[in-house]
Coordinates of C-alpha atoms in Angstrom, one line a residue:
M156 CA 0.3 0.1 0.0
S157 CA 1.3 3.1 -0.6
A158 CA 0.3 6.8 -0.3
A159 CA -1.1 7.1 -3.8
D160 CA -4.0 4.9 -2.5
T161 CA -7.3 7.0 -3.1
P162 CA -10.5 6.1 -1.2
D163 CA -13.3 5.5 -3.6
K164 CA -16.8 5.5 -2.7
M165 CA -17.1 1.0 -2.0
A166 CA -14.4 1.9 0.6
L167 CA -16.2 4.5 2.7
S168 CA -19.9 3.1 2.4
S169 CA -18.7 -0.7 3.3
L170 CA -16.1 1.1 6.5
T171 CA -17.9 3.5 8.2
D172 CA -17.2 2.6 12.0
R173 CA -12.7 2.2 12.6
E174 CA -13.7 0.1 15.2
L175 CA -14.8 -2.5 13.0
A176 CA -11.9 -1.8 10.7
A177 CA -9.4 -4.5 12.4
V178 CA -12.8 -7.5 12.5
D179 CA -12.0 -10.8 10.2
G180 CA -14.9 -11.5 7.5
V181 CA -15.3 -14.9 8.2
L182 CA -15.6 -14.1 11.9
K183 CA -17.8 -11.2 11.1
D184 CA -20.4 -13.0 8.8
M185 CA -20.5 -15.9 11.7
S186 CA -21.9 -13.3 14.3
E187 CA -24.3 -11.6 12.0
N188 CA -25.9 -15.0 10.5
P189 CA -27.3 -16.9 13.2
E190 CA -28.0 -20.0 10.6
E191 CA -24.1 -20.1 10.3
S192 CA -22.9 -19.9 13.6
N193 CA -22.9 -23.8 14.7
L194 CA -20.4 -23.6 12.1
T195 CA -16.9 -25.3 13.0
I196 CA -14.1 -23.4 11.0
T197 CA -10.5 -24.6 11.4
V198 CA -7.9 -22.5 10.5
S199 CA -4.7 -24.4 9.6
R200 CA -1.3 -22.5 9.1
D201 CA 0.4 -25.2 6.8
V202 CA -3.3 -25.6 4.1
D203 CA -3.6 -23.1 1.9
V204 CA -7.3 -24.4 -0.1
P205 CA -10.1 -22.5 1.0
S206 CA -13.4 -24.4 1.6
R207 CA -16.8 -24.0 3.7
D208 CA -14.6 -26.3 7.1
L209 CA -11.2 -26.0 5.7
L210 CA -10.2 -21.8 5.6
S211 CA -7.2 -20.7 4.7
P212 CA -5.9 -18.1 7.2
P213 CA -6.9 -14.7 7.9
P214 CA -3.6 -12.7 7.6
A215 CA -4.2 -13.1 3.7
L216 CA -6.9 -10.1 4.6
F217 CA -5.0 -8.3 6.6
G218 CA -1.4 -8.8 6.1
A219 CA 0.3 -5.5 5.4
G220 CA -0.6 -4.8 2.0
G221 CA -3.8 -6.8 2.3
P222 CA -7.2 -6.0 0.8
M223 CA -8.3 -5.6 4.3
L224 CA -5.9 -3.1 5.1
K225 CA -5.9 -1.5 2.3
Q226 CA -9.4 -0.7 3.2
F227 CA -8.8 0.1 6.1
D228 CA -5.9 2.8 5.3
Q229 CA -8.5 4.0 2.5
S230 CA -11.4 4.7 4.6
N231 CA -9.0 6.2 7.6
A232 CA -7.5 8.9 5.1
A233 CA -10.9 9.4 3.6
S234 CA -12.7 10.1 6.9
R235 CA -9.6 12.5 8.0
L236 CA -9.7 14.7 4.9
M237 CA -14.1 15.0 5.9
S238 CA -13.1 16.6 9.0
Q239 CA -10.7 18.3 8.6
A240 CA -13.0 20.1 5.6
S241 CA -15.4 22.0 7.3
T242 CA -13.0 23.1 10.1
P243 CA -14.4 26.3 11.4
P244 CA -12.0 29.6 12.2
R245 CA -9.5 28.1 14.8
S246 CA -10.7 31.0 17.1
V247 CA -14.1 29.9 17.4
V248 CA -13.2 26.6 18.4
G249 CA -10.2 25.7 20.0
I250 CA -8.2 23.2 19.6
G251 CA -10.5 20.2 20.6
G252 CA -12.2 18.0 22.9
K253 CA -12.3 15.1 25.1
V254 CA -13.3 11.9 23.4
A255 CA -14.9 9.8 25.6
K256 CA -14.2 5.8 26.5
P257 CA -16.2 3.6 24.9
D258 CA -18.5 2.0 26.9
Y259 CA -17.8 -1.4 27.2
S260 CA -20.5 -2.3 30.3
E261 CA -22.5 -4.8 28.0
A262 CA -19.2 -7.1 27.3
K263 CA -19.2 -9.7 29.7
I264 CA -17.3 -12.7 28.9
V265 CA -15.8 -16.2 31.5
L266 CA -13.4 -17.5 29.1
A267 CA -11.8 -20.6 30.3
M268 CA -8.8 -22.4 30.0
V269 CA -8.2 -26.2 29.1
G270 CA -5.5 -27.8 28.6
L271 CA -2.6 -30.4 29.8
P272 CA 0.5 -28.3 31.9
A273 CA 2.9 -27.1 29.9
R274 CA 0.8 -26.8 27.3
G275 CA 0.6 -22.7 26.8
K276 CA -2.4 -21.7 28.5
S277 CA -0.7 -19.2 31.0
Y278 CA 0.4 -17.9 27.9
L279 CA -2.7 -17.8 26.0
S280 CA -4.1 -16.5 29.2
N281 CA -1.4 -13.2 29.3
K282 CA -1.3 -12.5 25.6
L283 CA -4.6 -11.9 25.5
M284 CA -5.3 -9.6 28.6
R285 CA -2.5 -7.9 27.8
Y286 CA -4.4 -7.1 23.9
L287 CA -7.6 -6.9 25.5
K288 CA -6.4 -4.0 28.0
W289 CA -5.0 -1.7 25.5
L290 CA -7.8 -2.1 23.6
E291 CA -9.4 -0.5 27.2
Y292 CA -11.8 -3.6 27.8
D293 CA -11.5 -4.7 31.5
V294 CA -9.6 -8.0 31.9
K295 CA -8.0 -9.9 34.4
V296 CA -6.7 -13.2 35.3
F297 CA -7.7 -15.7 37.4
N298 CA -5.5 -18.6 37.7
V299 CA -6.0 -21.1 40.2
G300 CA -2.4 -21.9 40.4
Q301 CA -1.5 -18.2 41.8
L302 CA -4.5 -19.4 44.6
R303 CA -3.0 -22.7 45.7
R304 CA 0.4 -21.3 45.9
S305 CA -1.3 -18.3 47.8
R306 CA -3.4 -20.4 50.2
A307 CA -0.4 -22.9 51.3
R308 CA 1.7 -19.7 52.0
Q309 CA -1.0 -18.4 54.2
K310 CA -1.6 -21.6 56.0
A311 CA 2.5 -22.1 56.8
Q312 CA 3.4 -18.7 58.1
Q313 CA -0.1 -19.5 59.9
S314 CA 0.4 -22.6 60.9
G315 CA 4.0 -24.0 60.2
T316 CA 2.4 -26.7 58.3
R317 CA 4.1 -27.1 54.4
E318 CA 1.4 -29.0 51.7
D319 CA 3.0 -31.3 49.5
H320 CA 2.4 -30.1 45.6
T321 CA 4.3 -32.3 44.3
A322 CA 3.3 -34.7 41.5
S323 CA 0.8 -36.6 44.0
Y324 CA -1.2 -33.9 45.0
F325 CA -2.3 -33.9 41.4
S326 CA -2.9 -37.2 41.4
H327 CA -7.1 -38.0 41.0
N328 CA -6.8 -40.7 42.9
N329 CA -5.6 -38.5 45.9
V330 CA -8.9 -38.1 47.2
E331 CA -8.6 -35.3 49.9
A332 CA -6.4 -33.7 47.3
T333 CA -8.7 -33.3 44.6
K334 CA -11.2 -32.0 46.7
L335 CA -9.2 -29.4 47.8
R336 CA -8.0 -28.6 44.2
D337 CA -11.9 -28.4 43.3
Q338 CA -12.8 -26.1 46.1
L339 CA -9.7 -23.9 44.2
A340 CA -10.8 -23.9 41.1
T341 CA -14.6 -23.4 42.5
D342 CA -13.1 -20.3 44.1
S343 CA -11.1 -19.1 41.5
L344 CA -14.2 -18.8 39.3
E345 CA -16.5 -17.0 42.0
M346 CA -13.9 -14.9 42.4
L347 CA -14.2 -14.2 38.5
I348 CA -17.9 -14.0 38.6
Q349 CA -18.3 -11.6 41.2
W350 CA -15.7 -9.6 39.4
L351 CA -17.5 -9.0 36.5
K352 CA -20.2 -8.4 38.4
E353 CA -18.7 -5.1 39.6
G354 CA -17.6 -3.6 35.9
G355 CA -14.9 -6.4 34.0
N356 CA -15.6 -7.3 31.1
V357 CA -13.3 -10.6 30.0
G358 CA -12.5 -12.3 33.4
I359 CA -10.0 -15.7 32.2
H360 CA -10.3 -18.7 34.4
D361 CA -6.2 -19.9 33.4
A362 CA -6.8 -23.7 35.3
T363 CA -6.2 -27.1 33.3
N364 CA -10.5 -27.5 33.1
S365 CA -9.5 -30.8 32.0
T366 CA -12.6 -33.0 31.9
R367 CA -16.6 -32.9 30.6
S368 CA -17.8 -33.0 34.1
R369 CA -15.2 -30.0 35.2
R370 CA -16.3 -27.7 32.1
Q371 CA -20.1 -28.6 33.1
K372 CA -20.2 -27.3 36.3
I373 CA -18.4 -24.2 35.0
V374 CA -21.3 -23.8 32.3
E375 CA -24.0 -23.8 34.6
R376 CA -22.7 -22.1 37.2
V377 CA -21.9 -19.1 34.4
A378 CA -25.8 -19.5 33.5
R379 CA -26.9 -18.9 36.1
E380 CA -26.2 -14.7 36.6
P381 CA -27.8 -13.3 33.6
G382 CA -25.9 -11.5 31.2
L383 CA -23.1 -13.5 31.4
V384 CA -21.2 -16.2 28.8
V385 CA -18.8 -18.7 28.8
I386 CA -16.9 -19.5 26.0
F387 CA -13.4 -22.6 26.3
L388 CA -10.1 -21.8 24.9
E389 CA -8.5 -25.1 24.8
S390 CA -4.3 -25.3 24.2
V391 CA -3.3 -28.5 22.1
C392 CA 0.4 -29.2 22.0
D393 CA 1.8 -32.3 20.6
D394 CA 5.5 -30.8 19.5
P395 CA 7.8 -32.2 21.7
A396 CA 9.6 -29.2 21.3
L397 CA 7.3 -27.1 22.6
I398 CA 6.6 -29.0 25.2
A399 CA 10.1 -29.6 26.3
A400 CA 11.0 -25.9 26.6
N401 CA 7.7 -25.6 28.4
I402 CA 8.9 -27.9 30.8
A403 CA 12.2 -26.1 31.2
L404 CA 11.3 -22.8 31.5
K405 CA 8.9 -23.9 34.5
V406 CA 11.3 -25.5 36.5
S407 CA 14.2 -23.1 35.8
S408 CA 11.9 -20.0 36.4
G409 CA 11.9 -19.7 40.5
D410 CA 8.3 -21.8 40.4
P411 CA 7.9 -22.0 44.8
D412 CA 6.8 -25.5 44.2
Y413 CA 10.1 -26.8 43.4
K414 CA 11.6 -24.0 45.3
D415 CA 14.1 -26.9 47.7
M416 CA 14.4 -29.3 44.6
S417 CA 17.5 -29.7 42.1
R418 CA 16.4 -29.4 38.4
E419 CA 16.6 -32.0 37.5
K420 CA 14.6 -33.5 40.0
A421 CA 11.3 -31.0 39.4
K422 CA 11.5 -31.6 35.6
V423 CA 11.0 -35.7 37.1
D424 CA 8.2 -34.6 39.2
F425 CA 6.3 -31.8 36.7
E426 CA 6.5 -34.4 33.9
R427 CA 4.7 -37.4 36.3
R428 CA 2.6 -34.4 36.8
I429 CA 1.5 -34.0 33.6
R430 CA 0.6 -37.9 33.2
E431 CA -1.6 -37.6 36.4
Y432 CA -3.4 -35.4 34.1
E433 CA -3.2 -36.9 31.0
S434 CA -4.6 -40.0 32.7
V435 CA -7.8 -38.5 32.5
Y436 CA -7.8 -35.8 30.7
E437 CA -11.2 -35.1 28.2
T438 CA -10.1 -33.0 25.0
I439 CA -13.5 -30.7 24.1
T440 CA -15.8 -32.6 22.1
E441 CA -18.8 -31.1 23.9
S442 CA -21.0 -29.8 20.4
H443 CA -23.2 -27.4 22.5
L444 CA -19.7 -25.7 24.0
S445 CA -18.7 -22.1 22.4
Y446 CA -14.3 -22.7 22.1
L447 CA -11.5 -22.1 20.4
R448 CA -9.0 -24.7 19.8
I449 CA -5.4 -23.7 19.2
K450 CA -3.2 -26.3 18.5
N451 CA 1.2 -26.0 18.8
V452 CA 0.1 -22.2 19.4
G453 CA -1.3 -21.1 16.4
S454 CA -0.2 -23.6 13.8
Q455 CA -4.1 -24.8 13.5
V456 CA -7.2 -23.1 15.3
T457 CA -10.8 -24.8 15.5
L458 CA -13.9 -22.3 16.3
C459 CA -17.4 -23.1 17.6
H460 CA -20.4 -21.1 18.4
I461 CA -18.0 -18.0 18.3
H462 CA -20.6 -15.7 18.7
G463 CA -20.8 -11.6 18.5
Y464 CA -18.1 -8.6 18.2
L465 CA -16.2 -9.3 21.3
Q466 CA -15.7 -13.1 20.7
S467 CA -14.8 -12.8 17.2
R468 CA -12.0 -10.5 18.2
I469 CA -10.4 -12.8 20.7
A470 CA -10.5 -15.3 17.8
F471 CA -8.9 -13.6 15.5
Y472 CA -6.6 -12.4 17.8
L473 CA -5.6 -15.9 19.1
M474 CA -5.5 -17.0 15.1
N475 CA -2.1 -14.6 14.5
L476 CA -0.4 -15.8 17.3
H477 CA 3.1 -17.4 17.0
L478 CA 6.2 -18.5 18.8
K479 CA 9.1 -18.4 16.6
P480 CA 12.3 -16.1 18.2
R481 CA 11.8 -13.2 16.9
S482 CA 12.8 -9.0 17.5
I483 CA 10.7 -5.6 17.0
F484 CA 12.7 -3.0 16.5
F485 CA 11.4 0.3 16.7
S486 CA 13.0 3.9 16.1
R487 CA 11.8 7.1 15.2
H488 CA 12.5 9.1 11.7
G489 CA 15.9 11.1 11.9
E490 CA 15.6 14.4 12.9
S491 CA 13.1 16.2 10.9
Q492 CA 13.0 19.5 10.0
Y493 CA 10.3 20.5 11.9
N494 CA 12.1 18.9 15.2
V495 CA 14.4 21.7 14.3
E496 CA 11.8 24.6 14.5
G497 CA 9.5 22.8 17.2
K498 CA 6.6 22.2 15.2
I499 CA 4.0 19.1 15.2
G500 CA 2.9 16.7 12.5
G501 CA 3.7 18.3 8.7
D502 CA 5.1 16.1 6.2
S503 CA 9.0 17.8 6.5
P504 CA 12.4 16.2 4.8
L505 CA 15.1 15.1 7.4
S506 CA 17.4 18.1 8.5
E507 CA 21.2 16.7 8.3
R508 CA 21.8 15.3 11.2
G509 CA 18.8 13.3 10.7
M510 CA 20.3 12.1 7.3
R511 CA 22.9 11.1 9.3
Y512 CA 22.0 8.9 10.9
A513 CA 19.6 7.5 8.2
K514 CA 23.1 7.1 7.2
A515 CA 24.2 4.9 10.2
L516 CA 21.5 3.1 10.4
P517 CA 22.7 -0.1 8.0
A518 CA 25.5 -0.6 10.2
L519 CA 23.9 -1.0 13.1
I520 CA 21.2 -3.0 12.1
T521 CA 23.0 -5.6 9.9
D522 CA 25.2 -6.2 13.2
N523 CA 22.1 -6.8 15.0
I524 CA 20.0 -8.9 13.3
G525 CA 23.2 -10.6 11.4
D526 CA 22.2 -13.1 8.2
A527 CA 18.5 -13.5 9.9
P528 CA 15.3 -12.4 7.5
L529 CA 14.0 -8.8 8.1
T530 CA 11.3 -6.6 6.6
V531 CA 10.9 -2.4 7.5
W532 CA 8.0 -1.1 8.2
T533 CA 7.4 2.8 7.3
S534 CA 4.0 5.1 7.4
T535 CA 3.7 6.9 4.4
L536 CA 5.3 10.5 5.3
Q537 CA 8.5 11.3 3.9
R538 CA 10.6 11.9 7.0
T539 CA 10.2 8.0 7.5
I540 CA 11.1 6.8 4.3
Q541 CA 13.9 8.8 4.3
T542 CA 15.2 7.4 7.3
A543 CA 15.1 3.5 5.7
Q544 CA 16.3 3.9 2.2
Y545 CA 19.9 3.3 2.9
L546 CA 18.9 -0.7 4.6
P547 CA 19.1 -3.6 2.5
Y548 CA 15.8 -4.7 3.1
P549 CA 12.5 -5.4 1.9
K550 CA 10.2 -2.5 2.7
L551 CA 6.3 -2.2 3.4
T552 CA 4.9 1.3 3.6
W553 CA 1.8 2.0 6.0
K554 CA -0.6 4.7 6.0
S555 CA -1.9 3.3 10.0
L556 CA 1.8 4.6 10.9
D557 CA 1.0 8.2 10.0
E558 CA 2.0 10.3 12.7
L559 CA -0.9 11.5 14.9
D560 CA -3.0 13.9 13.2
A561 CA -2.9 17.0 14.9
G562 CA -5.9 18.6 13.0
V563 CA -5.8 22.5 13.5
C564 CA -2.5 22.6 14.6
D565 CA -1.0 21.2 12.0
G566 CA 2.1 22.9 11.5
M567 CA 2.0 25.0 15.1
T568 CA 4.8 24.9 17.4
Y569 CA 3.4 24.5 21.1
E570 CA 4.2 27.5 22.5
E571 CA 2.1 29.1 19.5
I572 CA -1.2 26.2 20.1
E573 CA -0.8 27.6 24.5
Q574 CA -0.7 31.3 23.2
A575 CA -4.2 30.8 20.9
Y576 CA -5.4 28.7 22.5
P577 CA -4.3 28.2 26.3
E578 CA -7.7 26.1 28.2
D579 CA -7.3 24.1 25.3
F580 CA -3.8 23.3 25.8
A581 CA -4.0 23.0 30.0
N582 CA -6.8 20.5 29.3
R583 CA -4.8 18.5 26.7
D584 CA -1.9 17.6 29.4
E585 CA -4.9 16.9 32.3
D586 CA -5.9 13.9 29.9
K587 CA -3.8 13.5 27.2
F588 CA -4.9 9.9 25.7
N589 CA -8.6 11.3 25.8
Y590 CA -8.2 15.2 24.2
R591 CA -9.0 15.2 20.4
Y592 CA -7.7 17.5 18.2
R593 CA -10.4 19.8 16.2
G594 CA -10.7 18.1 12.6
G595 CA -7.6 15.5 14.0
E596 CA -6.7 12.9 16.1
S597 CA -6.5 11.9 20.0
Y598 CA -4.2 8.6 21.0
R599 CA -7.3 6.8 21.7
D600 CA -7.9 6.9 18.0
V601 CA -4.6 5.9 17.5
V602 CA -4.8 3.2 19.2
V603 CA -8.0 2.2 16.9
R604 CA -6.0 2.3 13.6
L605 CA -2.9 1.0 14.7
E606 CA -4.6 -2.4 16.1
P607 CA -4.4 -4.1 12.2
V608 CA -0.8 -3.3 12.8
I609 CA -0.9 -5.1 15.9
M610 CA -2.3 -8.0 14.0
E611 CA 0.2 -8.5 11.2
L612 CA 3.2 -7.6 14.1
E613 CA 2.2 -11.0 16.0
R614 CA 1.9 -13.2 13.0
Q615 CA 5.8 -11.6 11.9
E616 CA 8.9 -12.8 12.4
N617 CA 11.7 -9.9 12.6
I618 CA 10.5 -7.0 11.7
L619 CA 12.1 -3.1 11.7
I620 CA 9.7 -0.1 12.0
F621 CA 10.3 3.8 11.4
G622 CA 7.7 5.3 12.7
H623 CA 6.6 8.8 14.8
Q624 CA 6.9 9.8 18.1
A625 CA 2.4 9.0 19.6
I626 CA 2.7 5.5 17.1
L627 CA 5.5 4.1 18.8
R628 CA 4.3 5.2 22.0
C629 CA 1.0 2.8 21.5
L630 CA 2.6 0.3 19.5
Y631 CA 5.6 0.2 23.2
A632 CA 2.3 0.6 25.5
Y633 CA 0.9 -2.9 23.6
F634 CA 4.4 -4.8 24.4
H635 CA 4.7 -3.5 27.7
D636 CA 1.2 -3.7 29.1
L637 CA 1.3 0.1 30.4
P638 CA -2.1 1.4 31.2
Q639 CA -3.8 3.9 28.7
A640 CA -3.0 6.8 31.3
D641 CA 1.1 6.9 31.0
L642 CA 1.4 6.1 27.8
P643 CA 1.0 9.8 25.6
Y644 CA 4.5 10.0 27.8
I645 CA 6.5 7.5 27.1
K646 CA 10.2 8.6 25.8
I647 CA 10.9 7.4 22.8
P648 CA 14.5 9.4 21.8
L649 CA 15.2 10.6 18.5
H650 CA 18.4 8.8 17.3
T651 CA 17.6 5.7 19.3
V652 CA 16.7 1.9 18.6
I653 CA 14.7 -0.1 20.8
K654 CA 14.5 -3.6 20.9
L655 CA 12.0 -5.8 21.7
T656 CA 12.3 -9.6 22.4
P657 CA 9.4 -11.3 23.4
K658 CA 9.2 -13.9 25.9
A659 CA 7.0 -16.3 27.4
Y660 CA 5.4 -13.3 30.2
G661 CA 6.4 -10.1 28.5
C662 CA 9.2 -8.1 26.5
D663 CA 12.9 -7.9 27.0
E664 CA 14.1 -4.8 26.0
E665 CA 17.7 -3.0 24.9
R666 CA 18.3 0.5 23.1
Y667 CA 20.7 1.1 21.0
T668 CA 21.5 5.1 20.9
L669 CA 24.4 5.9 18.1
P670 CA 26.3 9.3 18.7
I671 CA 24.4 11.8 16.3
G672 CA 22.7 14.8 18.3
A673 CA 19.2 15.4 18.0
V674 CA 16.4 18.1 19.6
D675 CA 14.3 16.8 22.4
T676 CA 10.8 16.1 21.8
H677 CA 9.6 15.0 24.9
R678 CA 7.3 16.7 26.9
P679 CA 6.6 15.3 30.3
K680 CA 4.1 14.4 32.0
P681 CA 2.3 17.5 34.2
K682 CA 3.2 17.3 38.0
A683 CA 5.3 13.8 37.2
S684 CA 9.0 13.7 39.0
G685 CA 10.3 12.2 34.9
P686 CA 9.7 10.6 31.5
I687 CA 7.9 7.4 31.7
V688 CA 10.9 4.3 30.7
P689 CA 9.5 1.5 32.0
T690 CA 11.4 -1.8 33.5
P691 CA 10.8 -4.8 31.7
N692 CA 9.1 -7.5 33.6
T693 CA 8.8 -11.0 31.6
G694 CA 9.1 -12.7 35.0
R695 CA 5.5 -15.0 35.7
E696 CA 3.5 -14.2 38.8
Y697 CA 2.9 -17.1 41.1
Y698 CA 1.0 -15.9 44.2
A699 CA -2.7 -14.7 43.4
K700 CA -3.2 -10.5 44.7
D701 CA -6.3 -11.1 46.4
A702 CA -6.0 -14.8 47.4

């Protein structure tokens, strides 16, 4: 896709709501046609022949350069043009106003995980939670293992008695332990339901839920609550390498279950625990359930009885995940003429120092990536395209990566904005995420238009994005699970490459700053002690916060 793409009448008429832009056509058809909603769809990444029951994966529609993303970009560009066309004089309208948070109060989903230990249930739970929170849904994971450890720790602190949570505790022949585990699962579900009733949107029940009887109990309990629905997410893994990696992570990452045990002994015990679950495990075959089944974290996805917008959104996101090792590189464009002049927006070329940065990048990137494949993404604005011009990698241009639209303030300095619109300027500083420039965008608008970019990033391997300050803040907040209130104040300096390496429970981060001077465009959060530079957390949480 390129800047030359122009909107047509079909694009305008078929995509009027930007929040619906990222919903895959197949899933949308399922939710809109009740007679088709009972259809089971299997999506397999190594099969590319479409049929009624076996469909090629959604990336063909939403991949970089695909028709749905092209349509999204076209309609987005058109909506911008139309919003600016009738802008009254600045002295009359001010610079904009606050945007209300979408009303998601009717969305109430219990998402119950299903699967053996070391099959990626917690990985999927946390990825989904991070994605939906980024989109401003209220999401929480209720992990039964964390609840078990927390209560065992409380018991040990109060009575001095330490429970034995080795493999024998998980045997279904251990009647007393089975009752305790069933009670933990029930208590966790009750806590989840209460949280939904208090205002939450999606509660994730992270447990094995490995038998038909356990799943039926969940269905019957949720059915007693009006407005709540339950869908199951089964994670199946038969890849020995993936299972071995998950087991190794489990026994080497500080799990309290194996606190005083050697790594080898812990590995043997955990493998025994898995066999205990395998002896009673029943995969989902209940035809009346709403469920998704994911095999080997994305190689194959099966859907059944998936209804409505939010469920479809969840399904489409999970279809795009993979576990291949990769790195994602972020860099702002080199210093631009507008940066030097203190102006926002526009489409100015690079400054002399910005061009030096562009010429220095190939050595830094090739030294870091080696012979691995890499694709470069830029916005349609010339400063990002100029920054990428010397890199010897395939390049794609995305309209969705263009900088936040400053509307009537485009091309102005912050000093000029403050002088012309002092009240609006102060209001934006108070709630920068929600403040929309007149004829332009808010950070919330940017998050919405970046959703297809997130989908494509989850599908890809090594990607280098040359973007803009607001755009990279939004993407960075997604990968580090940062709150929306902090998002507009994340420090993303010029002439710095940020390398993110996704891990099981977060992202490792490295920053490479080239010794080429540039202006500092960061404006700190009012009354904050300093810029927001988060400390990456890739560790797993082992205890529940509200046990």
